[in-house]
CSV table of N, CA and C in Angstrom, one decimal:
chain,number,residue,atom,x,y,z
A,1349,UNK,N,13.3,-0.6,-6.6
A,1349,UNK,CA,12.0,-1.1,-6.4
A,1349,UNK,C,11.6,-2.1,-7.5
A,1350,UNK,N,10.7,-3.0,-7.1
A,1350,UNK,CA,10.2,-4.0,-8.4
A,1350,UNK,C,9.2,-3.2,-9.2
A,1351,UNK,N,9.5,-3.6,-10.4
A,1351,UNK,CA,8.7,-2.6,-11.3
A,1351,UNK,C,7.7,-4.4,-12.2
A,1352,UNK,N,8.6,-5.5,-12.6
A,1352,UNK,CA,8.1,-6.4,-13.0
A,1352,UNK,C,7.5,-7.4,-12.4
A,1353,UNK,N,6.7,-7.4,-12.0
A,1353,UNK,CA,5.9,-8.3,-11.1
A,1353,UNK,C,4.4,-8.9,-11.8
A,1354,UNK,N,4.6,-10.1,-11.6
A,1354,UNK,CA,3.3,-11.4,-12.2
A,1354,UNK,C,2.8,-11.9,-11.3
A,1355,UNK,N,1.6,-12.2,-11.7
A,1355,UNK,CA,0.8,-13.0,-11.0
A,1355,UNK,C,0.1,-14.0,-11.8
A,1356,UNK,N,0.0,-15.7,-11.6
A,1356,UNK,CA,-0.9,-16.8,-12.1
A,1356,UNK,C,-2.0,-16.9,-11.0
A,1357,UNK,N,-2.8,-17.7,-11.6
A,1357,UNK,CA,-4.0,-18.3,-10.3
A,1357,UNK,C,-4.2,-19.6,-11.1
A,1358,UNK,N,-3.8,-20.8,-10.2
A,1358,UNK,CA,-3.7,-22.2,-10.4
A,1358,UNK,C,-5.0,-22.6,-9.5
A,1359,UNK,N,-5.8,-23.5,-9.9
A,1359,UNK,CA,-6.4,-24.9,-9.2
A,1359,UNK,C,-5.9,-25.6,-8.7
A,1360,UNK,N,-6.0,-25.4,-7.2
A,1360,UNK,CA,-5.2,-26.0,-6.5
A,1360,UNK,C,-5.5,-28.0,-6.8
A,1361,UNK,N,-6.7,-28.1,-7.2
A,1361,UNK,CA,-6.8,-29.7,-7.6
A,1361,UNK,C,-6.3,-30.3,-8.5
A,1362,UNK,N,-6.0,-29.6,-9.5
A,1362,UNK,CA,-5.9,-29.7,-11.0
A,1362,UNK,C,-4.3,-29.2,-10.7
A,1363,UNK,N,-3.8,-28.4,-10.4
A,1363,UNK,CA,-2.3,-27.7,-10.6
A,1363,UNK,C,-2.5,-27.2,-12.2
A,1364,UNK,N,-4.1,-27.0,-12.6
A,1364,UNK,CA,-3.7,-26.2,-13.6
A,1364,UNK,C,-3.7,-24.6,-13.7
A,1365,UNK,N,-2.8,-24.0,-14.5
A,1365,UNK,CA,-3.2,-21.9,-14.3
A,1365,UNK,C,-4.2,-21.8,-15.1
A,1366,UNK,N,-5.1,-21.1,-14.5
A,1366,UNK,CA,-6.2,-20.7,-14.8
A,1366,UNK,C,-6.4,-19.6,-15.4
A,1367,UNK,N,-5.8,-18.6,-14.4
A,1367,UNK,CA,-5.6,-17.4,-15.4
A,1367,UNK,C,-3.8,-17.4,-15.8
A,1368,UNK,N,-3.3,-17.5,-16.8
A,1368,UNK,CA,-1.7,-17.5,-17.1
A,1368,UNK,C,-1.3,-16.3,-17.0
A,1369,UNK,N,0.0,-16.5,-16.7
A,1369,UNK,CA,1.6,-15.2,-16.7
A,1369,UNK,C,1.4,-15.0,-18.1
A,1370,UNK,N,0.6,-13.2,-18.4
A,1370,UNK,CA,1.0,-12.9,-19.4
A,1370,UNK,C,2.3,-12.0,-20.1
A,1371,UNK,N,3.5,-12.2,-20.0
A,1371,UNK,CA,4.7,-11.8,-19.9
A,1371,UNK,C,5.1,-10.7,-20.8
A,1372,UNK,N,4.2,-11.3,-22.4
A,1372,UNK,CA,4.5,-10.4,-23.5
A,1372,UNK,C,3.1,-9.2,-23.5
A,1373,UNK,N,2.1,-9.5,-23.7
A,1373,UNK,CA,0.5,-8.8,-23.2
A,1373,UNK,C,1.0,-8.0,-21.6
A,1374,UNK,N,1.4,-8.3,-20.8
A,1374,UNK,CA,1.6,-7.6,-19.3
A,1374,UNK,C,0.1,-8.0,-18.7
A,1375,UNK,N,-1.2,-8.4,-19.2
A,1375,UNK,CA,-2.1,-8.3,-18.8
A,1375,UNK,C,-1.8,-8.9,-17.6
A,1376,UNK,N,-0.9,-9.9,-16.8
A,1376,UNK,CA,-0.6,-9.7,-15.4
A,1376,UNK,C,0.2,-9.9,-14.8
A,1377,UNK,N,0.7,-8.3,-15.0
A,1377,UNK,CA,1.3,-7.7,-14.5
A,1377,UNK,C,0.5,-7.1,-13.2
A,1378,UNK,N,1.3,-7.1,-11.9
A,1378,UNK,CA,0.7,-6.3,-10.8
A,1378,UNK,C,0.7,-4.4,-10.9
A,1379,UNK,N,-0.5,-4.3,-10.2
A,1379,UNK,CA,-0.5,-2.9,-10.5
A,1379,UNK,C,0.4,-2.4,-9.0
A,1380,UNK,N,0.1,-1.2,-9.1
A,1380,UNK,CA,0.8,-0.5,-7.6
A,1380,UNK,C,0.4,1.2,-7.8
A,1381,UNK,N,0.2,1.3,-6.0
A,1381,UNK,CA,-0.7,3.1,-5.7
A,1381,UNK,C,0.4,3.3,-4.8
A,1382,UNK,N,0.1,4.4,-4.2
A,1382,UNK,CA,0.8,4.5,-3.0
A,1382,UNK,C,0.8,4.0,-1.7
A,1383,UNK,N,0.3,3.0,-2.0
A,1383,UNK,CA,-0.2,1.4,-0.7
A,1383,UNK,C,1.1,0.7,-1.0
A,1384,UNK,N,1.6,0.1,-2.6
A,1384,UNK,CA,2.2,-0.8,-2.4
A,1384,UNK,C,1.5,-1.4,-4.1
A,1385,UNK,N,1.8,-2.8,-4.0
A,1385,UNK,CA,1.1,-3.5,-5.2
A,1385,UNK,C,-0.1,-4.5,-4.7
A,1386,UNK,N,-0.5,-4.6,-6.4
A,1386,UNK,CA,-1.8,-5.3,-5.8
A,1386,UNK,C,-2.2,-5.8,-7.3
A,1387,UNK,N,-3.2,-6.9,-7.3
A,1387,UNK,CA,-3.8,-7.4,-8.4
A,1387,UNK,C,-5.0,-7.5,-8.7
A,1388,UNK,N,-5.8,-7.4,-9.8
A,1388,UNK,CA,-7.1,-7.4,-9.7
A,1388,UNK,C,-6.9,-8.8,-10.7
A,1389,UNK,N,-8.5,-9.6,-10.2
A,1389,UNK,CA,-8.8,-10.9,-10.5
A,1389,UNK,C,-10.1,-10.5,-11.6
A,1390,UNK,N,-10.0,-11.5,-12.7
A,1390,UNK,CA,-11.7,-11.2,-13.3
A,1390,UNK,C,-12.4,-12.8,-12.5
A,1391,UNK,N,-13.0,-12.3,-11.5
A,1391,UNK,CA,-13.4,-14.0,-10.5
A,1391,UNK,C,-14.6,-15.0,-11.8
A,1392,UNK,N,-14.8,-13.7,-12.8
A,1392,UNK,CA,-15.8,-14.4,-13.6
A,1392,UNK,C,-15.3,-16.0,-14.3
A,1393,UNK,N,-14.0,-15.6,-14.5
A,1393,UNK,CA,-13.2,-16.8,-15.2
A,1393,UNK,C,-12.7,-18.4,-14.4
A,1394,UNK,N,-13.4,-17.6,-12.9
A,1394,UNK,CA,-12.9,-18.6,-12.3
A,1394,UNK,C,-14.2,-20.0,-11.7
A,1395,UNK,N,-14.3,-21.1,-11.5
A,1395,UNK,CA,-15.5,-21.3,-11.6
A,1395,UNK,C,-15.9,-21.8,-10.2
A,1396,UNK,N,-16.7,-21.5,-9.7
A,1396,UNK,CA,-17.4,-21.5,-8.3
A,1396,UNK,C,-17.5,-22.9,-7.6
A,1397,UNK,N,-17.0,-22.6,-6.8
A,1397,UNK,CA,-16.8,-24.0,-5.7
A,1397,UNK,C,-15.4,-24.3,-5.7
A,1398,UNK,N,-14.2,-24.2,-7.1
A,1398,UNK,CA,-13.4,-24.5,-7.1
A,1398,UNK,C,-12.2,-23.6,-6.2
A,1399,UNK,N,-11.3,-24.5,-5.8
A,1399,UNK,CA,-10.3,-24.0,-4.5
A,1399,UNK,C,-9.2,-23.0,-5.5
A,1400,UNK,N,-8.7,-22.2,-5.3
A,1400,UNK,CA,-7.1,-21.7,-6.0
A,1400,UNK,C,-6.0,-20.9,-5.3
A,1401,UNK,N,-5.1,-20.6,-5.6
A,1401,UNK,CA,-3.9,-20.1,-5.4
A,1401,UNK,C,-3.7,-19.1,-6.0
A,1402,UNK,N,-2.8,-18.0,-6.0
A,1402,UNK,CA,-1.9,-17.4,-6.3
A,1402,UNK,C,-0.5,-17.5,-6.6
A,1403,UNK,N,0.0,-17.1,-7.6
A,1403,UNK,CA,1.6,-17.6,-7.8
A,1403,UNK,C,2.0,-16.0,-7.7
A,1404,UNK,N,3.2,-16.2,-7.9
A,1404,UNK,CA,3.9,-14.4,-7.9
A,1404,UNK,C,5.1,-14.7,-8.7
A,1405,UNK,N,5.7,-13.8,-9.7
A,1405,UNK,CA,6.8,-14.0,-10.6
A,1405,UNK,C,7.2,-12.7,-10.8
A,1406,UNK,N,8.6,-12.6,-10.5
A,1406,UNK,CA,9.4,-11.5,-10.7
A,1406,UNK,C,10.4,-12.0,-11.7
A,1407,UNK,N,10.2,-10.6,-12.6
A,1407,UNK,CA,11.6,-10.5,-13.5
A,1407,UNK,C,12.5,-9.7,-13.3
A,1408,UNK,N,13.5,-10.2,-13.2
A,1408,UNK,CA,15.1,-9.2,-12.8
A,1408,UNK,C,15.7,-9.6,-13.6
A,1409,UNK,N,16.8,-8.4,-14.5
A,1409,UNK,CA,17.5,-8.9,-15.4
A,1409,UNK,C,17.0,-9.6,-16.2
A,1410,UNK,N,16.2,-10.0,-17.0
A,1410,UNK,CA,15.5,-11.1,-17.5
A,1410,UNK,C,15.7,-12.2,-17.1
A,1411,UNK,N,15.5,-12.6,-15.6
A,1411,UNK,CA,15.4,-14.1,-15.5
A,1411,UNK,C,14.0,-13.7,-14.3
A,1412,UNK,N,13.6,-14.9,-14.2
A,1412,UNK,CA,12.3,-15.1,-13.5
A,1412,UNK,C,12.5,-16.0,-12.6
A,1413,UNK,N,11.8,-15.1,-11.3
A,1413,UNK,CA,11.7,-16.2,-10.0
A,1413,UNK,C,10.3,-16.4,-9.7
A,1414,UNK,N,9.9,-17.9,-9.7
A,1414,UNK,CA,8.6,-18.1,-9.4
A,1414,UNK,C,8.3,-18.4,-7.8
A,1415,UNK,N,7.4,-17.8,-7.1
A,1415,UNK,CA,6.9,-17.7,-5.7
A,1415,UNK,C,6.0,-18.5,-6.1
A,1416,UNK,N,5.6,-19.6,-5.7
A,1416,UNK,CA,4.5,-20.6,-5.6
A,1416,UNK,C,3.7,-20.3,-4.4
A,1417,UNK,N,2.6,-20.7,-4.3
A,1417,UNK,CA,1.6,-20.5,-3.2
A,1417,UNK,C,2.1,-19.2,-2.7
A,1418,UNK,N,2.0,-18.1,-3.4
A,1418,UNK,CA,1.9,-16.8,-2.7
A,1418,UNK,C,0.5,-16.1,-1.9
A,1419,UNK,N,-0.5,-16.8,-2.3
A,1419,UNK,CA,-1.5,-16.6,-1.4
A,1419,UNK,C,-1.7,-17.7,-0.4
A,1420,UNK,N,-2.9,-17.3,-0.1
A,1420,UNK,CA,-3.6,-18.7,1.0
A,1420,UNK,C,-4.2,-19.0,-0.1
A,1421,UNK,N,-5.0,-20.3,0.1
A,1421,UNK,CA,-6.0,-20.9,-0.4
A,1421,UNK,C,-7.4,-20.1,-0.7
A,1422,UNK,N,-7.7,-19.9,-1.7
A,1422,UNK,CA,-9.2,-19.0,-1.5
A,1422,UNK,C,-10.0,-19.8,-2.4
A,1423,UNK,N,-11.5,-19.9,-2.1
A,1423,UNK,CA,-12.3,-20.7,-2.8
A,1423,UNK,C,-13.2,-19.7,-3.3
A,1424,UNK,N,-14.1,-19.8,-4.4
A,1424,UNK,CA,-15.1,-18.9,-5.3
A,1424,UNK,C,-16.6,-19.5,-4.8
A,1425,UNK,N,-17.1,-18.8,-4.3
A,1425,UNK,CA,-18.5,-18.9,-3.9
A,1425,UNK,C,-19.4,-18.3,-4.7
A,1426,UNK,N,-20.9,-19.2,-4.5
A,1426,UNK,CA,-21.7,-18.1,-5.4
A,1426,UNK,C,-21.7,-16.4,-5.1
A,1427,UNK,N,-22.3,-16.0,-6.1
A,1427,UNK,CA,-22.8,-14.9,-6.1
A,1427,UNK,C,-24.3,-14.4,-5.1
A,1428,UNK,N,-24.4,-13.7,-4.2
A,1428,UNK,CA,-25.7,-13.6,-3.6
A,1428,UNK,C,-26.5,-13.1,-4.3
């Protein structure tokens, strides 16, 4: 089973990461229940109107494969 599993969130305008792969911290690292895995987002860091992505990164053996556009496109709307 994957136990190492990353996640980035890039601007898809910019191609910059917004939130980074934190590798050494683990802060993102994906979690997992008995569903499967999953990630939580802080959307606060992210800023509203802008478009983004998800990336996905596995470590095996210590090497890393990066999944680019692992999500769809999702955009940050206001808050109601």
């Amino acid at each position: 089973s994957l136990r190492d599993v990353h996640f980035r969130v890039r601007d898809v305008a910019t191609n910059e990461s917004v939130i980074p792969v934190d590798l050494v911290g683990n802060s993102s690292r994906a979690s997992s229940d008995q569903n499967g895995m999953y990630v939580s987002i802080d959307m606060a860091s992210l800023v509203v109107g802008r478009s983004y992505v998800i990336d996905v990164l596995l470590v095996v053996d210590g090497s890393v494969k990066t999944f680019m556009n692992a999500s769809t496109t999702f955009r940050v709307l206001p808050s109601m």
